[in-house]
Short mmCIF file of C-alpha atoms and ligand atoms in Angstrom, two decimals:
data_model
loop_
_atom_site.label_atom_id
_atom_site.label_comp_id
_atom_site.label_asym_id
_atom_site.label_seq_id
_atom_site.Cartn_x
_atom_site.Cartn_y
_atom_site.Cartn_z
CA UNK A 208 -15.94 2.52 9.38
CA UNK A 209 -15.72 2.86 5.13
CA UNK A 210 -17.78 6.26 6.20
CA UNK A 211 -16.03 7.51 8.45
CA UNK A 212 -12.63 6.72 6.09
CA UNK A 213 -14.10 8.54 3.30
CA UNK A 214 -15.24 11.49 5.25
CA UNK A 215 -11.63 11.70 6.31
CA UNK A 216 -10.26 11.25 2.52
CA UNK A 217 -12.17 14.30 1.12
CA UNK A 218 -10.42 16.47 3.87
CA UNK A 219 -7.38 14.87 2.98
CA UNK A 220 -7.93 15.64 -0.53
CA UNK A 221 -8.64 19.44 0.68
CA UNK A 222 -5.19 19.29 2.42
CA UNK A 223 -5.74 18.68 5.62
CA UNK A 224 -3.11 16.59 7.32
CA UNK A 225 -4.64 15.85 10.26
CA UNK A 226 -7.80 14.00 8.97
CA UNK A 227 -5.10 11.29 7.44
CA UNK A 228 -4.00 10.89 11.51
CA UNK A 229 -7.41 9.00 11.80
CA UNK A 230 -6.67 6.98 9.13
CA UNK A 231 -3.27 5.54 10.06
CA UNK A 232 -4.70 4.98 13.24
CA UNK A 233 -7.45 2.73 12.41
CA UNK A 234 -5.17 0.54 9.78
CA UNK A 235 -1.78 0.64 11.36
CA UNK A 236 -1.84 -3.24 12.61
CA UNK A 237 -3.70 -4.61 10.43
CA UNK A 238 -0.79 -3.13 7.73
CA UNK A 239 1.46 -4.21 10.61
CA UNK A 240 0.92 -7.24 10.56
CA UNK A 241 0.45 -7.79 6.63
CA UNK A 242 3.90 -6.71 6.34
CA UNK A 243 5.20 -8.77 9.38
CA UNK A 244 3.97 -11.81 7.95
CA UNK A 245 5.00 -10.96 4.62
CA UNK A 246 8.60 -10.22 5.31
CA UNK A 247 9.38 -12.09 8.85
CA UNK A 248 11.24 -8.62 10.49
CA UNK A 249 9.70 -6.59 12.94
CA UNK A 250 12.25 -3.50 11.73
CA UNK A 251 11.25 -4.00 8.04
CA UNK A 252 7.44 -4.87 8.58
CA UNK A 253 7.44 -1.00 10.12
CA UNK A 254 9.61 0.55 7.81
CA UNK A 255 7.22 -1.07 4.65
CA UNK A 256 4.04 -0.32 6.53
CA UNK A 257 5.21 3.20 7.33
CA UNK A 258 6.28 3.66 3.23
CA UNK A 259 2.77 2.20 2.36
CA UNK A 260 0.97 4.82 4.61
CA UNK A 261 3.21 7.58 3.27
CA UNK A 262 2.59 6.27 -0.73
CA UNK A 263 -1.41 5.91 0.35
CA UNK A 264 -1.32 10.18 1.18
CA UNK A 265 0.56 11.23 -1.99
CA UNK A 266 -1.22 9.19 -3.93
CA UNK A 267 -4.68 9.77 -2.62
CA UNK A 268 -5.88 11.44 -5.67
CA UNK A 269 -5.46 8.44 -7.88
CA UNK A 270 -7.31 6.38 -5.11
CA UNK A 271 -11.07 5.51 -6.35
CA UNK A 272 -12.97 6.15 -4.02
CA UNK A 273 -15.68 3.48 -4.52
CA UNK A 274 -13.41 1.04 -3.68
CA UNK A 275 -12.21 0.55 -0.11
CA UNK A 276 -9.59 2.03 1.30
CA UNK A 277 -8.60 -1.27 3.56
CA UNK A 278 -8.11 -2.74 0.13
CA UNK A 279 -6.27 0.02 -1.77
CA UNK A 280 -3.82 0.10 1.41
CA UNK A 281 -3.27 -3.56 1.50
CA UNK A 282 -2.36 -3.33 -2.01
CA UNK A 283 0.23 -0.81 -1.63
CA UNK A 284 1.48 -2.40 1.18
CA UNK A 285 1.29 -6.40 -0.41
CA UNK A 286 3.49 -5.04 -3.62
CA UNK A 287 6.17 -3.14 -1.27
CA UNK A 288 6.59 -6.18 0.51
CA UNK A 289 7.01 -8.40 -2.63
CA UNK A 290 9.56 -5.24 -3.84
CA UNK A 291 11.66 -5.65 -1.12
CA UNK A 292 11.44 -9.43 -1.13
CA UNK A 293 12.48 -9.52 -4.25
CA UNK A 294 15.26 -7.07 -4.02
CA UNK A 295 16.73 -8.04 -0.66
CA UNK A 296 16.88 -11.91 -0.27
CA UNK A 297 16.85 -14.84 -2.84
CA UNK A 298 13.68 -16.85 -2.05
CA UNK A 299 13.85 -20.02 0.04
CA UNK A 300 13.19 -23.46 -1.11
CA UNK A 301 12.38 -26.53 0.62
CA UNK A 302 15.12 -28.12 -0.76
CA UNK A 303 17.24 -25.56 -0.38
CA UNK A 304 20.70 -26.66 2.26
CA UNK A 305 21.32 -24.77 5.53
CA UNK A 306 24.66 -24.19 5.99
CA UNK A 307 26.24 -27.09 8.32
CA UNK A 308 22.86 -29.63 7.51
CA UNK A 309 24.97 -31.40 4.47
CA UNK A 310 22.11 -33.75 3.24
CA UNK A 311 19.72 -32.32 5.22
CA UNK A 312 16.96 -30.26 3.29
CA UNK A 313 14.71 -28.19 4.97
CA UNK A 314 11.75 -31.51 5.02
CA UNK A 315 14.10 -33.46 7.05
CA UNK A 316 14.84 -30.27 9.39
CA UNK A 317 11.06 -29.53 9.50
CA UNK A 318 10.76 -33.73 10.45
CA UNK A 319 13.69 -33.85 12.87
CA UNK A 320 11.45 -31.51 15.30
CA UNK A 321 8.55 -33.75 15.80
CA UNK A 322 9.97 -35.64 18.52
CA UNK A 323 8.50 -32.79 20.47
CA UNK A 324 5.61 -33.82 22.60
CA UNK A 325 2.50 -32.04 22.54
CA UNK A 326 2.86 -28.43 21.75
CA UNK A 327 0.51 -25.82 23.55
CA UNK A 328 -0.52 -23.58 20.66
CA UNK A 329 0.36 -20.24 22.32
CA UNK A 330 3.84 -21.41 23.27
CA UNK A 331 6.50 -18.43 21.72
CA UNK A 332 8.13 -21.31 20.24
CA UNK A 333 5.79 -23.01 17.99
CA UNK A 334 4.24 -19.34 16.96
CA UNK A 335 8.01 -18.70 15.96
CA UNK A 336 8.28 -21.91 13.91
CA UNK A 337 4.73 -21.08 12.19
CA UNK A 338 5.99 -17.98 11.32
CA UNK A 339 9.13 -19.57 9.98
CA UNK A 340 7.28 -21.69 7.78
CA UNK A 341 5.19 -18.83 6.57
CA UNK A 342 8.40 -17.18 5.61
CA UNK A 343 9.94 -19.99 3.53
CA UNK A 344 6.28 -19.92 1.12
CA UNK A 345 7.49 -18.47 -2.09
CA UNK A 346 6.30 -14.65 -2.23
CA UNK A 347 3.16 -15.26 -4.62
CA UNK A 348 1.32 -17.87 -2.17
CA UNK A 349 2.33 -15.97 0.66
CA UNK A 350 0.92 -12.82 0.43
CA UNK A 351 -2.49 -14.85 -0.60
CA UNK A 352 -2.30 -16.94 2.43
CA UNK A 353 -1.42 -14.15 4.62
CA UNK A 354 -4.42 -12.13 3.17
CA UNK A 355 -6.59 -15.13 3.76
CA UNK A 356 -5.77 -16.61 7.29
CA UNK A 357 -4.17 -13.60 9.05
CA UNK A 358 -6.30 -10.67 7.49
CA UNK A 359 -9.13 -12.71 7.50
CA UNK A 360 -10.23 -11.48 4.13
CA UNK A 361 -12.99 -13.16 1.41
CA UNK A 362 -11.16 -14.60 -1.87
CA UNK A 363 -13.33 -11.76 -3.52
CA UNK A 364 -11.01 -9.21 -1.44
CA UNK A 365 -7.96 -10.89 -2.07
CA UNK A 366 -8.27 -10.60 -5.97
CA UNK A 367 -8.96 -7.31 -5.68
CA UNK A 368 -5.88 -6.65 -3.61
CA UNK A 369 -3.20 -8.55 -5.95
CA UNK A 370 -5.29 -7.33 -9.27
CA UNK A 371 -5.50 -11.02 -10.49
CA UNK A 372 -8.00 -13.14 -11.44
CA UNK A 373 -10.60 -15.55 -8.58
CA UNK A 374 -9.10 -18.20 -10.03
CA UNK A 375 -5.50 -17.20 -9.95
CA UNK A 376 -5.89 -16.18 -6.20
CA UNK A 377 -7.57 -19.78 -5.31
CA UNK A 378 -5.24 -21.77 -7.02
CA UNK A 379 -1.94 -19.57 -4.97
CA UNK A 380 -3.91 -20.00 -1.73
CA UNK A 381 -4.34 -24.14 -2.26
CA UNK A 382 -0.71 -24.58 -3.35
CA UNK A 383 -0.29 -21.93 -0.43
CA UNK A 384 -2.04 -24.28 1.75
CA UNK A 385 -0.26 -27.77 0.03
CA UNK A 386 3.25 -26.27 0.88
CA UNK A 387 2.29 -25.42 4.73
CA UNK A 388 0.57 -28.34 5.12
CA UNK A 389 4.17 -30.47 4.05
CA UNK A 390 6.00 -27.87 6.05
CA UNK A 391 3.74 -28.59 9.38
CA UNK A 392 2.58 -31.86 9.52
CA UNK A 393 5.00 -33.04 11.81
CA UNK A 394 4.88 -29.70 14.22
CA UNK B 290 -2.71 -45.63 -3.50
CA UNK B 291 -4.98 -44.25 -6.64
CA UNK B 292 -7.40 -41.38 -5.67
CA UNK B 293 -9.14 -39.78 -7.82
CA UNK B 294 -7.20 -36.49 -7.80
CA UNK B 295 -10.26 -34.36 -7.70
CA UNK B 296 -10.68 -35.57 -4.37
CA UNK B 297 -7.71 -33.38 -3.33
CA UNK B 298 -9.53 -30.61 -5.22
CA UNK B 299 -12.30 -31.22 -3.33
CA UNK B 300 -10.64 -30.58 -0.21
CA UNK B 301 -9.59 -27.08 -1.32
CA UNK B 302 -13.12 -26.04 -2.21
CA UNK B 303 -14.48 -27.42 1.14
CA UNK B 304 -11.93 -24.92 2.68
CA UNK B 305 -12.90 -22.39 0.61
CA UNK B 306 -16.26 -22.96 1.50
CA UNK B 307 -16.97 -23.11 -2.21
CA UNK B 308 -18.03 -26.75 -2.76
CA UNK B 309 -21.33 -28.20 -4.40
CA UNK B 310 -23.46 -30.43 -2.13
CA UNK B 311 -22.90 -33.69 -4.34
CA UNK B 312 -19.14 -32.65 -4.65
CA UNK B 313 -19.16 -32.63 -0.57
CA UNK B 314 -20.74 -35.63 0.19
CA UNK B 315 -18.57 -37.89 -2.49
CA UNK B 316 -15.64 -35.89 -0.40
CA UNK B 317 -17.09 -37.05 2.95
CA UNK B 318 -17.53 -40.70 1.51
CA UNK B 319 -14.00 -40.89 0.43
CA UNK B 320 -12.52 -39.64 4.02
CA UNK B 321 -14.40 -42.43 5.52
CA UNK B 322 -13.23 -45.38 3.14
CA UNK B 323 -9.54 -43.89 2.75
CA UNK B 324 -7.16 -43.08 5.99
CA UNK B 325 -4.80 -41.65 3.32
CA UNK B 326 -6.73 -38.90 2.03
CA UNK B 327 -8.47 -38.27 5.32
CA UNK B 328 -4.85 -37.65 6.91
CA UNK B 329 -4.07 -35.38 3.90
CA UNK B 330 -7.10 -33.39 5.06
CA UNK B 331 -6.17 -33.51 8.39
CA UNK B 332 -2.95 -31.83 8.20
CA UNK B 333 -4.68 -29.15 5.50
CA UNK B 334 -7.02 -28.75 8.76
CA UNK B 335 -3.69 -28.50 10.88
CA UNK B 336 -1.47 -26.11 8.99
CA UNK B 337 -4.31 -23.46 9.05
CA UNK B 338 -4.92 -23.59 12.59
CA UNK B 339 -1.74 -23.11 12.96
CA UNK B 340 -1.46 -20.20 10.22
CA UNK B 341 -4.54 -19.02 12.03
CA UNK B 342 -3.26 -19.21 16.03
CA UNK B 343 -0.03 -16.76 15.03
CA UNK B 344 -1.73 -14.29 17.51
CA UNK B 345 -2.36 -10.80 15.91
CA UNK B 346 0.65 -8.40 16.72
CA UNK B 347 0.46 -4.85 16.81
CA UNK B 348 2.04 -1.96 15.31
CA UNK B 349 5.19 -0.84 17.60
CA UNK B 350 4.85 2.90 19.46
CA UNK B 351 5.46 5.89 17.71
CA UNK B 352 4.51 4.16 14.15
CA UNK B 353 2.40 7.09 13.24
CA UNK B 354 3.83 9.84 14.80
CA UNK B 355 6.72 8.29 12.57
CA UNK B 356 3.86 8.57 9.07
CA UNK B 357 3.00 11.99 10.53
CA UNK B 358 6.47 13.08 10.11
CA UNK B 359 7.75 11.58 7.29
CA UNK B 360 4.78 12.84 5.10
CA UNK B 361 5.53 15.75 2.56
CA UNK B 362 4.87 19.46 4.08
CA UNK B 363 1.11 20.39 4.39
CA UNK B 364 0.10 21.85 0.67
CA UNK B 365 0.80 25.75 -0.11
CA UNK B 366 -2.87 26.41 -0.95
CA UNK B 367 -4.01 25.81 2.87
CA UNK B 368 -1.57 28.32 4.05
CA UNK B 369 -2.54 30.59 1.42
CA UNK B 370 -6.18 30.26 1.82
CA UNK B 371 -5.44 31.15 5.67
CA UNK B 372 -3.40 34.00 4.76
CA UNK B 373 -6.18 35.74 2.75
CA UNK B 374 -8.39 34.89 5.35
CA UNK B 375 -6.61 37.12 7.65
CA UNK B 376 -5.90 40.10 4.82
CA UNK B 377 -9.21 40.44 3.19
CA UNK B 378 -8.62 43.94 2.11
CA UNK B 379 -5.17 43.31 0.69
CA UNK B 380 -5.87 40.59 -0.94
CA UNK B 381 -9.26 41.97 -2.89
CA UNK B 382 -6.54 44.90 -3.39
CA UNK B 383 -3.69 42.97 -4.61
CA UNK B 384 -6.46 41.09 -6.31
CA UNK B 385 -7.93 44.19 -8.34
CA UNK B 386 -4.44 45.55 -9.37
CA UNK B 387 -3.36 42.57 -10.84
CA UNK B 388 -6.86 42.15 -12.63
CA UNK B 389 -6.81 46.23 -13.48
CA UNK B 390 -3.62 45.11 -15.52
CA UNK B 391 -5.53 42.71 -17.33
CA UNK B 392 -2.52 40.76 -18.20
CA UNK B 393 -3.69 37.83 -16.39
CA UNK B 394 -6.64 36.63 -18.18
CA UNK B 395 -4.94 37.30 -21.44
CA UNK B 396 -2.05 35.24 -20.42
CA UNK B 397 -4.76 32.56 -18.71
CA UNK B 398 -6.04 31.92 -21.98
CA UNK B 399 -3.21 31.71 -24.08
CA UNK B 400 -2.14 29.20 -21.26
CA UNK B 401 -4.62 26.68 -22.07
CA UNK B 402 -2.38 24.19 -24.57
CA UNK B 403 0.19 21.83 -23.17
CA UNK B 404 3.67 22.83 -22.18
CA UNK B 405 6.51 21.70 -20.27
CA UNK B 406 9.66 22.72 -19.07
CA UNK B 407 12.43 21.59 -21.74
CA UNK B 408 14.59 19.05 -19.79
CA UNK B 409 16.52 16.59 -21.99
CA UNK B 410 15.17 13.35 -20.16
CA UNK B 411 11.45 14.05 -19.30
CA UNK B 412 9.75 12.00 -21.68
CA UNK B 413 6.75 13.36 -23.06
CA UNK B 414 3.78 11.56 -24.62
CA UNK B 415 0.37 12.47 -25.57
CA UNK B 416 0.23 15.27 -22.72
CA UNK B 417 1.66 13.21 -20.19
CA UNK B 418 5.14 14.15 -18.87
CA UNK B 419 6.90 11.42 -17.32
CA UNK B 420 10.21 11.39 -15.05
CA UNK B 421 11.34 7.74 -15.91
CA UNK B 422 12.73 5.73 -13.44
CA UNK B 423 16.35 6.01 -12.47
CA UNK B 424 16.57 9.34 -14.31
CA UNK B 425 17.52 12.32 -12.57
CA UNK B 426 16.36 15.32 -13.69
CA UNK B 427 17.98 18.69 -12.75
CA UNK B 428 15.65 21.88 -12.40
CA UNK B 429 12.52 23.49 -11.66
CA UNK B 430 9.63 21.47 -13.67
CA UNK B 431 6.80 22.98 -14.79
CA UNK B 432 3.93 21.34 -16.52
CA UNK B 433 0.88 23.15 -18.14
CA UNK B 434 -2.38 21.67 -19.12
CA UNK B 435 -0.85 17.69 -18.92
CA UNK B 436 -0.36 15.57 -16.71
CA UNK B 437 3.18 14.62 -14.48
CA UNK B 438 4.06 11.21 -13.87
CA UNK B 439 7.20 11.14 -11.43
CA UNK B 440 8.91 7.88 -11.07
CA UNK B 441 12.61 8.85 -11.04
CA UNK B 442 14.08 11.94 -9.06
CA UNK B 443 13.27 15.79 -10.05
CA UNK B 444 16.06 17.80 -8.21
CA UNK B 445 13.66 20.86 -8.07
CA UNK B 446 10.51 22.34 -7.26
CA UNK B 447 7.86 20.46 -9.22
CA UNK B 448 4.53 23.12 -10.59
CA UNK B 449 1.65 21.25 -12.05
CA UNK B 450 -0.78 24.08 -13.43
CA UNK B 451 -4.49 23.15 -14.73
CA UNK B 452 -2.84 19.46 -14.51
CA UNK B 453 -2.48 16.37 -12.45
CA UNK B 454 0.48 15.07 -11.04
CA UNK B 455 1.38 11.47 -9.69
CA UNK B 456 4.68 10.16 -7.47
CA UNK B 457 5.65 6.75 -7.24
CA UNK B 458 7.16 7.52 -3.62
CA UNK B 459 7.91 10.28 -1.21
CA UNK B 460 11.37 11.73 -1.07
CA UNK B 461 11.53 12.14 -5.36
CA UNK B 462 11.19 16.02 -5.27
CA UNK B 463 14.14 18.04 -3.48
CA UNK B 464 12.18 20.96 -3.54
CA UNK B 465 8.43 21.96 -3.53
CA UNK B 466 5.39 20.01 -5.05
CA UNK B 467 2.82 23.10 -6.26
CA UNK B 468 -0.20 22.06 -7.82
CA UNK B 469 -2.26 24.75 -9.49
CA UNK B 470 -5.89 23.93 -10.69
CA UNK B 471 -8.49 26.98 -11.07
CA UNK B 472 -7.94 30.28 -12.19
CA UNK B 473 -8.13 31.79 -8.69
CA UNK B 474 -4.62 29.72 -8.06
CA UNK B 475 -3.64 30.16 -11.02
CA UNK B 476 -3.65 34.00 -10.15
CA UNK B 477 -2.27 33.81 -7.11
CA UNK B 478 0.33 31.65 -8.50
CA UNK B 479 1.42 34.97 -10.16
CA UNK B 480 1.09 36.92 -7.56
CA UNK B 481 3.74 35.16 -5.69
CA UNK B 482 5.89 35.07 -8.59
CA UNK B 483 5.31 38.94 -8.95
CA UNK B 484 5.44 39.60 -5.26
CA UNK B 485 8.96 37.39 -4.83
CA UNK B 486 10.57 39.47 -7.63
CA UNK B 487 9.47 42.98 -6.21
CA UNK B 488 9.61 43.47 -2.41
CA UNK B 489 8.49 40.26 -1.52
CA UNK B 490 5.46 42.03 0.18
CA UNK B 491 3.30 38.73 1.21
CA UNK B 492 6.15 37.04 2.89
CA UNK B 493 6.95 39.94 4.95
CA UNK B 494 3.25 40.21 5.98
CA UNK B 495 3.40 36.27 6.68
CA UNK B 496 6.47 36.91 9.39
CA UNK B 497 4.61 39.61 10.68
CA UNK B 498 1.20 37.29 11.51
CA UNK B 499 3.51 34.84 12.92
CA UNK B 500 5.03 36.72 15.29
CA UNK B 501 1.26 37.86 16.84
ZN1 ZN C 64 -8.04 -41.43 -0.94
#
């Protein structure tokens, strides 16, 4: 597919609008679904994924083109997400109040739900709650555990994508994976 | 309870599929012996099955049709390669009367040090030119032999000759993005300038092929 991609750069490069077409086409959900994941808003995930695309074709000469371009787009699209994160809505905490839960911290809202019975995985429900709980990770071990477990990528990947350090990215995905684990034990 | 916390550790390089052999088995020894720690990894197990089972969406219709459209116009240079496609005489005309003047190489070489158009905030800097952010700057920028670096807003058309440019986003430039990198555009580049002072020549052939 990198082929393919490349082929499709160089006419891009030439000025050829068309050959970027390709390109959007083959990424589109996987950027999608980064940003969906990232920022919880079907409405924002497509404006951000749309900006990223658009960023990715002016840009395109400053692209090196022995990386890959998966990687390079993901990047783009990771720091617009973190961007508008940052500039739209004050981070949640897990001991943060909901309005109308006096005393109640998110924990003990996350705990009061597990009187639920057995929950079938695919229910719309429990997908929404995941995704809920993905949402509430601060922005830094979010975007590594979305790269991880929804993208699927290696850690090698990852650090490539957020320009940090192996290390860095391991330790954000176990404290990534510490926090969900607190936040869905009792789903 | 008092683990050892590497044990916890250990659980995160298991995950990560990065874990020695020894490092594994002391892990698997510990899970047996303590319900604590094997609970701990149970729910570390649990939370990423669950991270993992959020079933893959796709992008919504239209999303890039919507890219398509929202991407800055297809680059001069194509249309102008077209053009002289179609008017090979006139342009190896045009071509020979500009060169018969011999202005242009003169002028091309004189060209070759860096220069930009004087706008009080463009911020120059070892040949880079750069529009800083949250600056507007008002006017036509041109930048010779340098490179552009455009993070604020140029209300203008943008020319980059023998140069590179860079945005930070689309949308920056209110008028046209021109890029001009071998002599050949470079010459042309006069020609247009030449040709839209006198009787605009080219752009009456241009409405002319169109209408075909
Ligand atoms: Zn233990």
């Amino acid at each position: 597919m990198e082929t393919i991609v490349k082929r499709r750069i160089k006419q891009m490069i030439k000025g050829d609008q068309n050959a970027y077409e390709e390109i959007v086409e083959l990424y589109r959900d996987k950027v999608f679904q980064l940003c969906y994941r990232m920022l919880g808003d079907r409405y924002e995930a497509e404006d951000i994924a749309q900006e990223a695309f658009i960023r990715a074709y002016i840009n395109i000469k400053s692209f090196n083109q022995n990386l890959k371009f998966s990687s390079w787009i993901y990047r783009i699209a990771t720091n617009l997400c973190i961007d508008r994160i940052r500039k739209k809505k004050p981070d949640y905490y897990l001991d943060a109040e909901v309005p109308g839960t006096e005393g109640l911290n998110m924990y003990s809202q996350v705990s009061a739900d597990t009187a639920r019975p057995e929950v079938e995985l695919e229910s719309l429900e429990l997908r929404d709650e995941v995704q809920k709980q993905i949402a509430m990770l601060p922005e830094k071990y979010r975007s590594a555990i979305v790269l991880k477990y929804i993208e699927e990528l290696s850690l090698n990947e990852i650090s490539e994508i957020l320009d940090l350090p192996l290390g860095t990215v391991k330790t954000r995905i176990h404290r990534g994976r510490e926090a969900l684990r607190q936040q869905l034990k009792n789903v | 309870m008092s683990c050892p916390d590497r044990i916890v550790d250990y659980m995160h390089d298991y995950l990560d599929e990065e874990i020695t052999e020894s490092n594994k088995q002391e892990l698997k020894q510990h899970l047996q012996a303590c319900p604590d720690c094997e609970q701990h990894f149970r729910e570390l197990e649990k939370a990423i099955a669950f991270v993992q089972s959020t079933s893959h969406i796709k992008a919504p219709d239209g999303f890039t049709a919507g890219v398509m459209a929202k991407l800055p116009q297809e680059k001069k240079r194509l249309k102008m390669g077209r053009w002289f496609k179609r008017h090979p005489l006139l342009s190896a005309a045009s071509l020979f009367l500009m060169l018969m003047t011999g202005s242009i190489f003169s002028t091309w070489n004189e060209d070759q040090e860096f220069s930009v158009s004087k706008q009080p905030n463009l911020v120059v800097e070892n040949g880079t030119v750069t529009v800083p952010e949250g600056e507007v700057v008002k006017g036509d920028v041109v930048v010779r032999n340098g490179k552009l670096n455009i993070e604020g807003q140029v209300q203008g058309d943008v020319t980059v000759i023998n140069g590179e440019k860079y945005l930070a986003s689309a949308g920056q430039v209110t008028g046209e993005i021109e890029e001009v990198n071998e002599v050949f555009e470079w010459i042309w580049y006069h020609i247009k300038e030449a040709a839209s002072n006198a009787a605009s020549l080219f752009e009456g052939e241009e409405k002319d092929q169109s209408l075909q």
